[in-house]
Amino acid sequence: MSSIDRAQLAARLAALPEAEAALADPAVAGDAARYRAALRRHAALRRIEAAAREWEALTDAAAQARESLDDPELAGLARAELAEAEARLPEAERRLLQTLLPEDPLDARDAMLEIRAGTGGEEAALFAADLFRMYGRWAEANGYAITPMDASPTELGGFKEVVFSVSGGERPYGRLRFESGGHRVQRVPVTEAQGRIHTSAATVVVLPVADAEDDLVLPESELRIDIFCAGGHGGQGVNTTYSAVRVTHLPTGLTAQCQDERSQHRNKEKALAVLKARILDARRAEAEAAAGATRLTLRGSGDRSQRIRTYNFPQNRLTDHRIGLTLYALDRVMAGDLNPVLDRLEAFDLTQRLQAAQEG
C-alpha cells in the first residue's frame, strides 16, 4: 500500500500557480531576497510535480494492467506491463516522498571545506593533500569550481591545513555536507624505510558559505586584522610583500586567514568569507542546542574523535563506518569517483528522514 498522502500531494501542487505568479510579480522581482526565496519555492514545487507525474503514471499503468489480467488475449502482455510498473514504482514513490520532505535551505549553497592533518606527522599532511586532490578531481568531473582560500604546505608537498570553496554545479553544500569528520588512512608512507603500514588521520570540516540572505555584518570594531608575510615550504617567503591576512572575530575568538593571493585586499576578502562561514556554523550549532535539536547523524562535527571513514591503500578498500559501506575501489575514489559514496550517504540520510516523518 502506498504511503503517499494524495490530499497532501494535491495541496502542495495547488500552490504551483501562486508560485509562478510570484516570480512574475514586479514587487518580488525587485527584491533580491524575496526573488531568491520565490525561485527556491517554485523549483521545489516543480520537482514535486515531475515526481508526482512519474509516480501517478506508473500507478495508473499498474492498475490498468491488473484489470487486463482476466482477459485471455491480453493476460500475457498485462503480466509483463504489471511486472515492469511494480518494479519501478518503489523508486518513483521514494523520489516523490523525497520531494515532499522539507528542504534544508543551506543545501543549495556553496561549500567551504577545511582539511587539517591529524595524528601521523608528515604522512598525515600528505594524506590531507591527497584528500584535497580527491575533492578537486571530483569537483572538476561534476561541474563544480574549486577556489583555494588558504593553505599551510609542508616540505614534502603535504598540507598542515588547506581551506577551499566549492561552488557552481548542483547543491555544493548539500552534496558534500556528510564529509565532515575524521578520515583515517592505512598505507606505507613514503617516509617509511621498512615498508611497514602506518595509520594516520586528517579532519575534514564542511560549512555552508554565507550569502546576502544571512545579513551577517561584521563591524570593524569587532575585528582584529593582522597582516604578515606569506610563508612557503619550510617557512620560506612566497613573496616579499606583507600580503597575508589573518582576521579575528573578537566576540567569538574565531579566526580565519588567507595568503593565497598576492593582493592584500583579495586575501582579506577570502579570509572574511571563511570567517563568516565559521561564525554562521557556530551560531547554527548554538541555535540547535538551545532548541534541543540534534544534527543529522551523518553530518559530522569535524571532531578528530569522530572517525567516519577509513582509506586502506594496501587492500584498495574504502570503508564508511556510519553506513557500513565498503568499496574495493579506493583507487577510483581517490581519482575523483566519489559519487558512489556520496550517493549512498544521501540515500541513507533520506531513509532516516522518511522514517522520522512517517513516525511523526
Tab-separated table of C-alpha atoms in Angstrom:
chain	number	residue	atom	x	y	z
A	1	MET	CA	0.000	0.000	0.000
A	2	SER	CA	1.322	3.426	-0.960
A	3	SER	CA	2.495	5.808	1.770
A	4	ILE	CA	1.715	8.828	-0.424
A	5	ASP	CA	-0.944	11.115	1.057
A	6	ARG	CA	-2.876	12.148	-2.050
A	7	ALA	CA	-4.617	15.036	-0.266
A	8	GLN	CA	-1.268	16.429	0.900
A	9	LEU	CA	0.163	15.981	-2.586
A	10	ALA	CA	-2.779	17.794	-4.203
A	11	ALA	CA	-2.480	20.652	-1.718
A	12	ARG	CA	1.214	21.094	-2.477
A	13	LEU	CA	0.656	21.063	-6.243
A	14	ALA	CA	-2.208	23.537	-5.912
A	15	ALA	CA	0.349	26.109	-4.735
A	16	LEU	CA	2.249	25.989	-8.056
A	17	PRO	CA	0.195	28.684	-9.883
A	18	GLU	CA	0.702	31.029	-6.936
A	19	ALA	CA	4.456	30.348	-7.007
A	20	GLU	CA	4.588	31.082	-10.736
A	21	ALA	CA	2.634	34.319	-10.226
A	22	ALA	CA	5.105	35.395	-7.539
A	23	LEU	CA	8.003	35.076	-9.985
A	24	ALA	CA	6.175	37.355	-12.411
A	25	ASP	CA	5.353	39.948	-9.739
A	26	PRO	CA	7.483	43.113	-10.243
A	27	ALA	CA	7.490	43.735	-6.493
A	28	VAL	CA	9.051	40.320	-5.892
A	29	ALA	CA	11.476	40.647	-8.806
A	30	GLY	CA	12.684	43.976	-7.404
A	31	ASP	CA	13.552	42.475	-4.022
A	32	ALA	CA	16.592	40.192	-4.326
A	33	ALA	CA	15.889	38.243	-1.128
A	34	ARG	CA	12.188	37.695	-1.935
A	35	TYR	CA	13.015	36.715	-5.504
A	36	ARG	CA	15.578	34.114	-4.411
A	37	ALA	CA	13.041	32.662	-1.969
A	38	ALA	CA	10.383	32.598	-4.709
A	39	LEU	CA	12.779	30.851	-7.071
A	40	ARG	CA	13.543	28.171	-4.488
A	41	ARG	CA	9.855	27.616	-3.742
A	42	HIS	CA	8.972	27.370	-7.444
A	43	ALA	CA	11.831	24.953	-8.134
A	44	ALA	CA	10.785	22.754	-5.191
A	45	LEU	CA	7.166	22.613	-6.411
A	46	ARG	CA	8.318	21.788	-9.939
A	47	ARG	CA	10.327	18.872	-8.570
A	48	ILE	CA	7.234	17.641	-6.723
A	49	GLU	CA	5.181	17.976	-9.913
A	50	ALA	CA	7.666	15.990	-12.018
A	51	ALA	CA	7.982	13.231	-9.401
A	52	ALA	CA	4.193	13.090	-8.967
A	53	ARG	CA	3.633	12.679	-12.702
A	54	GLU	CA	6.042	9.754	-12.852
A	55	TRP	CA	4.517	8.070	-9.798
A	56	GLU	CA	0.932	8.583	-10.985
A	57	ALA	CA	1.745	7.277	-14.476
A	58	LEU	CA	3.233	4.085	-13.042
A	59	THR	CA	0.365	3.710	-10.561
A	60	ASP	CA	-2.184	4.036	-13.379
A	61	ALA	CA	-0.234	1.627	-15.596
A	62	ALA	CA	-0.198	-0.992	-12.828
A	63	ALA	CA	-3.932	-0.566	-12.216
A	64	GLN	CA	-4.767	-0.929	-15.915
A	65	ALA	CA	-2.551	-3.997	-16.222
A	66	ARG	CA	-4.333	-5.651	-13.283
A	67	GLU	CA	-7.707	-5.048	-14.951
A	68	SER	CA	-6.461	-6.842	-18.075
A	69	LEU	CA	-5.192	-9.955	-16.304
A	70	ASP	CA	-8.578	-11.705	-16.702
A	71	ASP	CA	-8.627	-11.144	-20.466
A	72	PRO	CA	-7.113	-14.256	-22.118
A	73	GLU	CA	-5.916	-12.267	-25.117
A	74	LEU	CA	-4.242	-9.552	-23.035
A	75	ALA	CA	-3.120	-11.521	-19.984
A	76	GLY	CA	0.446	-12.159	-21.187
A	77	LEU	CA	1.069	-8.522	-22.085
A	78	ALA	CA	-0.686	-7.359	-18.916
A	79	ARG	CA	1.565	-9.516	-16.709
A	80	ALA	CA	4.673	-8.055	-18.358
A	81	GLU	CA	3.411	-4.477	-18.016
A	82	LEU	CA	2.381	-5.069	-14.408
A	83	ALA	CA	5.782	-6.528	-13.538
A	84	GLU	CA	7.578	-3.539	-15.091
A	85	ALA	CA	5.348	-0.975	-13.365
A	86	GLU	CA	5.611	-2.674	-9.964
A	87	ALA	CA	9.389	-2.899	-10.312
A	88	ARG	CA	9.668	0.842	-10.965
A	89	LEU	CA	7.040	2.054	-8.501
A	90	PRO	CA	9.070	1.814	-5.237
A	91	GLU	CA	11.840	4.072	-6.515
A	92	ALA	CA	9.325	6.505	-8.048
A	93	GLU	CA	7.467	6.661	-4.740
A	94	ARG	CA	10.719	7.191	-2.889
A	95	ARG	CA	11.641	10.101	-5.173
A	96	LEU	CA	8.213	11.657	-4.666
A	97	LEU	CA	8.420	11.299	-0.899
A	98	GLN	CA	11.835	12.909	-1.002
A	99	THR	CA	10.465	15.975	-2.816
A	100	LEU	CA	7.709	16.275	-0.196
A	101	LEU	CA	10.192	16.434	2.693
A	102	PRO	CA	11.223	19.894	3.928
A	103	GLU	CA	14.424	21.025	2.250
A	104	ASP	CA	17.412	22.350	4.110
A	105	PRO	CA	17.784	25.815	2.543
A	106	LEU	CA	21.532	25.606	3.074
A	107	ASP	CA	21.903	22.619	0.719
A	108	ALA	CA	21.898	24.824	-2.378
A	109	ARG	CA	24.731	26.998	-1.092
A	110	ASP	CA	28.395	26.870	-1.982
A	111	ALA	CA	30.527	24.823	0.397
A	112	MET	CA	33.634	25.730	2.373
A	113	LEU	CA	35.939	22.789	3.101
A	114	GLU	CA	38.724	22.743	5.663
A	115	ILE	CA	41.152	19.814	5.690
A	116	ARG	CA	43.630	19.545	8.565
A	117	ALA	CA	46.358	16.986	9.138
A	118	GLY	CA	45.813	14.999	12.329
A	119	THR	CA	47.921	12.335	14.001
A	120	GLY	CA	50.707	10.945	11.858
A	121	GLY	CA	53.121	13.795	11.262
A	122	GLU	CA	54.258	14.272	7.667
A	123	GLU	CA	52.232	11.285	6.465
A	124	ALA	CA	49.055	12.908	7.814
A	125	ALA	CA	49.944	16.097	5.930
A	126	LEU	CA	50.461	14.100	2.725
A	127	PHE	CA	47.091	12.425	3.261
A	128	ALA	CA	45.461	15.842	3.709
A	129	ALA	CA	46.914	16.806	0.324
A	130	ASP	CA	45.562	13.574	-1.194
A	131	LEU	CA	42.076	14.406	0.111
A	132	PHE	CA	42.352	17.913	-1.339
A	133	ARG	CA	43.234	16.456	-4.744
A	134	MET	CA	40.400	13.898	-4.446
A	135	TYR	CA	37.804	16.610	-3.869
A	136	GLY	CA	39.333	18.738	-6.616
A	137	ARG	CA	39.125	15.914	-9.166
A	138	TRP	CA	35.564	15.136	-8.101
A	139	ALA	CA	34.603	18.805	-8.441
A	140	GLU	CA	36.133	19.093	-11.905
A	141	ALA	CA	34.358	15.944	-13.109
A	142	ASN	CA	30.967	17.121	-11.807
A	143	GLY	CA	30.856	20.738	-12.907
A	144	TYR	CA	31.963	22.464	-9.701
A	145	ALA	CA	34.679	25.085	-9.276
A	146	ILE	CA	37.385	24.968	-6.603
A	147	THR	CA	38.721	28.225	-5.140
A	148	PRO	CA	41.717	27.947	-2.746
A	149	MET	CA	41.306	30.135	0.334
A	150	ASP	CA	44.322	29.294	2.480
A	151	ALA	CA	46.973	26.598	2.807
A	152	SER	CA	49.878	25.670	5.079
A	153	PRO	CA	52.131	23.459	2.932
A	154	THR	CA	54.903	21.178	4.186
A	155	GLU	CA	58.339	20.305	2.813
A	156	LEU	CA	57.203	17.083	1.106
A	157	GLY	CA	54.144	18.574	-0.589
A	158	GLY	CA	51.583	17.883	2.102
A	159	PHE	CA	49.319	20.302	3.951
A	160	LYS	CA	49.065	21.004	7.638
A	161	GLU	CA	45.825	22.725	6.658
A	162	VAL	CA	44.106	23.636	3.397
A	163	VAL	CA	40.884	25.627	3.038
A	164	PHE	CA	38.925	25.979	-0.210
A	165	SER	CA	35.438	26.672	-1.505
A	166	VAL	CA	33.355	24.524	-3.861
A	167	SER	CA	30.889	26.490	-5.989
A	168	GLY	CA	28.661	26.128	-9.032
A	169	GLY	CA	27.025	22.879	-10.043
A	170	GLU	CA	24.079	21.431	-8.159
A	171	ARG	CA	23.784	21.709	-4.362
A	172	PRO	CA	27.507	22.023	-3.492
A	173	TYR	CA	26.952	22.036	0.280
A	174	GLY	CA	24.120	19.513	0.111
A	175	ARG	CA	26.335	17.154	-1.849
A	176	LEU	CA	29.365	17.429	0.444
A	177	ARG	CA	27.840	18.061	3.871
A	178	PHE	CA	28.368	14.490	5.090
A	179	GLU	CA	32.140	14.636	4.507
A	180	SER	CA	32.743	16.329	7.873
A	181	GLY	CA	34.616	14.187	10.386
A	182	GLY	CA	37.766	12.145	10.870
A	183	HIS	CA	39.280	10.428	7.827
A	184	ARG	CA	41.819	7.670	8.594
A	185	VAL	CA	44.406	6.300	6.171
A	186	GLN	CA	46.296	2.988	6.341
A	187	ARG	CA	49.273	2.648	3.991
A	188	VAL	CA	53.051	2.510	3.737
A	189	PRO	CA	54.236	6.140	3.963
A	190	VAL	CA	56.820	7.467	1.534
A	191	THR	CA	58.891	8.279	4.622
A	192	GLU	CA	58.832	4.622	5.811
A	193	ALA	CA	62.062	2.777	5.011
A	194	GLN	CA	60.977	-0.638	6.367
A	195	GLY	CA	57.796	-0.952	4.310
A	196	ARG	CA	55.526	-1.028	7.360
A	197	ILE	CA	51.902	0.079	7.183
A	198	HIS	CA	51.147	3.172	9.252
A	199	THR	CA	47.838	4.682	10.324
A	200	SER	CA	47.393	8.444	10.041
A	201	ALA	CA	44.445	10.796	10.062
A	202	ALA	CA	43.076	14.043	8.723
A	203	THR	CA	39.992	16.035	9.657
A	204	VAL	CA	37.501	17.460	7.172
A	205	VAL	CA	35.025	20.204	8.051
A	206	VAL	CA	32.321	21.232	5.548
A	207	LEU	CA	30.497	24.542	6.061
A	208	PRO	CA	27.829	26.360	4.028
A	209	VAL	CA	29.113	29.645	2.631
A	210	ALA	CA	27.457	32.795	3.962
A	211	ASP	CA	25.413	34.826	1.497
A	212	ALA	CA	23.318	38.003	1.420
A	213	GLU	CA	20.310	36.281	2.999
A	214	ASP	CA	22.203	35.862	6.267
A	215	ASP	CA	22.528	39.609	6.670
A	216	LEU	CA	25.744	38.945	8.560
A	217	VAL	CA	27.512	42.234	9.195
A	218	LEU	CA	30.858	42.231	10.983
A	219	PRO	CA	31.662	45.718	12.278
A	220	GLU	CA	35.312	46.695	12.052
A	221	SER	CA	35.228	47.266	15.820
A	222	GLU	CA	34.636	43.525	16.305
A	223	LEU	CA	37.560	42.514	14.095
A	224	ARG	CA	41.299	42.373	14.601
A	225	ILE	CA	43.181	42.259	11.327
A	226	ASP	CA	46.804	41.131	11.277
A	227	ILE	CA	48.973	41.482	8.195
A	228	PHE	CA	52.012	39.263	7.741
A	229	CYS	CA	54.371	37.920	5.103
A	230	ALA	CA	53.111	34.771	3.408
A	231	GLY	CA	55.095	31.644	4.228
A	232	GLY	CA	56.111	28.881	1.840
A	233	HIS	CA	57.634	25.459	2.326
A	234	GLY	CA	59.778	25.404	5.419
A	235	GLY	CA	58.754	28.940	6.339
A	236	GLN	CA	60.346	30.492	3.238
A	237	GLY	CA	58.670	33.640	1.945
A	238	VAL	CA	56.357	33.220	-1.021
A	239	ASN	CA	56.741	36.889	-1.806
A	240	THR	CA	58.458	39.864	-0.252
A	241	THR	CA	55.291	41.883	0.460
A	242	TYR	CA	53.158	41.647	3.560
A	243	SER	CA	50.008	40.440	1.803
A	244	ALA	CA	48.798	37.576	4.026
A	245	VAL	CA	45.835	38.463	6.229
A	246	ARG	CA	44.515	36.980	9.464
A	247	VAL	CA	41.115	38.153	10.724
A	248	THR	CA	39.945	37.504	14.287
A	249	HIS	CA	36.324	37.946	15.350
A	250	LEU	CA	36.772	39.334	18.846
A	251	PRO	CA	33.330	38.409	20.307
A	252	THR	CA	33.730	34.720	19.437
A	253	GLY	CA	37.504	34.317	19.144
A	254	LEU	CA	37.044	32.655	15.740
A	255	THR	CA	39.802	33.325	13.216
A	256	ALA	CA	40.495	32.887	9.524
A	257	GLN	CA	43.470	33.701	7.383
A	258	CYS	CA	44.431	33.745	3.730
A	259	GLN	CA	47.768	34.016	1.974
A	260	ASP	CA	46.793	32.506	-1.353
A	261	GLU	CA	46.636	35.801	-3.251
A	262	ARG	CA	49.367	38.378	-3.785
A	263	SER	CA	46.815	41.119	-3.156
A	264	GLN	CA	46.267	42.004	0.491
A	265	HIS	CA	42.747	43.157	-0.376
A	266	ARG	CA	41.838	39.825	-2.004
A	267	ASN	CA	43.316	37.898	0.916
A	268	LYS	CA	41.195	39.942	3.313
A	269	GLU	CA	38.055	39.224	1.258
A	270	LYS	CA	38.740	35.491	1.284
A	271	ALA	CA	39.585	35.436	4.992
A	272	LEU	CA	36.331	37.240	5.782
A	273	ALA	CA	34.379	34.717	3.670
A	274	VAL	CA	35.894	31.844	5.656
A	275	LEU	CA	35.298	33.655	8.952
A	276	LYS	CA	31.637	34.298	8.127
A	277	ALA	CA	31.108	30.609	7.292
A	278	ARG	CA	32.634	29.623	10.655
A	279	ILE	CA	30.543	32.178	12.573
A	280	LEU	CA	27.328	31.020	10.896
A	281	ASP	CA	28.100	27.386	11.647
A	282	ALA	CA	28.775	28.218	15.294
A	283	ARG	CA	25.505	30.159	15.538
A	284	ARG	CA	23.585	27.325	13.918
A	285	ALA	CA	25.047	24.805	16.352
A	286	GLU	CA	24.113	27.073	19.293
A	287	ALA	CA	20.553	27.508	17.998
A	288	GLU	CA	20.118	23.752	17.567
A	289	ALA	CA	21.475	23.113	21.060
A	290	ALA	CA	19.134	25.739	22.565
A	291	ALA	CA	16.171	24.160	20.767
A	292	GLY	CA	17.178	20.713	21.957
A	293	ALA	CA	17.727	19.617	18.370
A	294	THR	CA	20.448	17.305	17.166
A	295	ARG	CA	22.225	17.489	13.864
A	296	LEU	CA	21.689	14.798	11.281
A	297	THR	CA	23.726	11.821	12.415
A	298	LEU	CA	25.678	11.688	9.178
A	299	ARG	CA	26.750	15.325	9.340
A	300	GLY	CA	29.905	15.086	11.383
A	301	SER	CA	31.169	17.746	13.692
A	302	GLY	CA	34.680	17.667	12.314
A	303	ASP	CA	35.932	16.328	15.642
A	304	ARG	CA	39.010	14.130	15.206
A	305	SER	CA	37.487	11.595	17.582
A	306	GLN	CA	34.567	11.083	15.198
A	307	ARG	CA	36.089	8.688	12.678
A	308	ILE	CA	33.779	8.467	9.701
A	309	ARG	CA	35.894	6.742	7.055
A	310	THR	CA	38.978	4.586	6.561
A	311	TYR	CA	41.125	4.523	3.411
A	312	ASN	CA	43.095	1.251	3.282
A	313	PHE	CA	45.547	1.534	0.387
A	314	PRO	CA	47.148	-1.970	0.572
A	315	GLN	CA	43.688	-3.547	0.172
A	316	ASN	CA	42.327	-0.831	-2.165
A	317	ARG	CA	39.447	-0.575	0.311
A	318	LEU	CA	37.320	2.365	1.429
A	319	THR	CA	35.034	1.934	4.447
A	320	ASP	CA	32.435	4.447	5.612
A	321	HIS	CA	31.751	3.426	9.194
A	322	ARG	CA	28.471	5.347	9.557
A	323	ILE	CA	26.555	3.323	6.980
A	324	GLY	CA	28.605	0.121	6.833
A	325	LEU	CA	29.728	0.821	3.270
A	326	THR	CA	32.802	-0.989	1.939
A	327	LEU	CA	34.122	-0.427	-1.588
A	328	TYR	CA	37.133	-2.152	-3.087
A	329	ALA	CA	37.683	0.770	-5.421
A	330	LEU	CA	39.818	3.155	-3.408
A	331	ASP	CA	41.971	3.965	-6.429
A	332	ARG	CA	38.923	5.217	-8.328
A	333	VAL	CA	37.642	7.198	-5.337
A	334	MET	CA	40.992	8.958	-4.905
A	335	ALA	CA	40.913	9.745	-8.634
A	336	GLY	CA	37.689	11.670	-8.052
A	337	ASP	CA	34.998	8.997	-8.443
A	338	LEU	CA	33.381	9.945	-5.141
A	339	ASN	CA	29.750	9.822	-6.284
A	340	PRO	CA	29.145	6.167	-5.296
A	341	VAL	CA	29.985	7.151	-1.713
A	342	LEU	CA	28.059	10.438	-1.721
A	343	ASP	CA	25.014	8.751	-3.284
A	344	ARG	CA	24.907	6.081	-0.586
A	345	LEU	CA	25.241	8.667	2.183
A	346	GLU	CA	22.379	10.744	0.780
A	347	ALA	CA	20.236	7.626	0.319
A	348	PHE	CA	20.838	6.574	3.922
A	349	ASP	CA	20.017	10.056	5.162
A	350	LEU	CA	16.815	10.081	3.094
A	351	THR	CA	15.740	6.743	4.568
A	352	GLN	CA	16.207	8.112	8.081
A	353	ARG	CA	14.265	11.278	7.298
A	354	LEU	CA	11.407	9.340	5.705
A	355	GLN	CA	11.194	7.050	8.723
A	356	ALA	CA	11.158	10.046	11.076
A	357	ALA	CA	8.417	11.733	9.016
A	358	GLN	CA	6.256	8.591	8.977
A	359	GLU	CA	6.733	8.007	12.722
A	360	GLY	CA	5.940	11.635	13.431
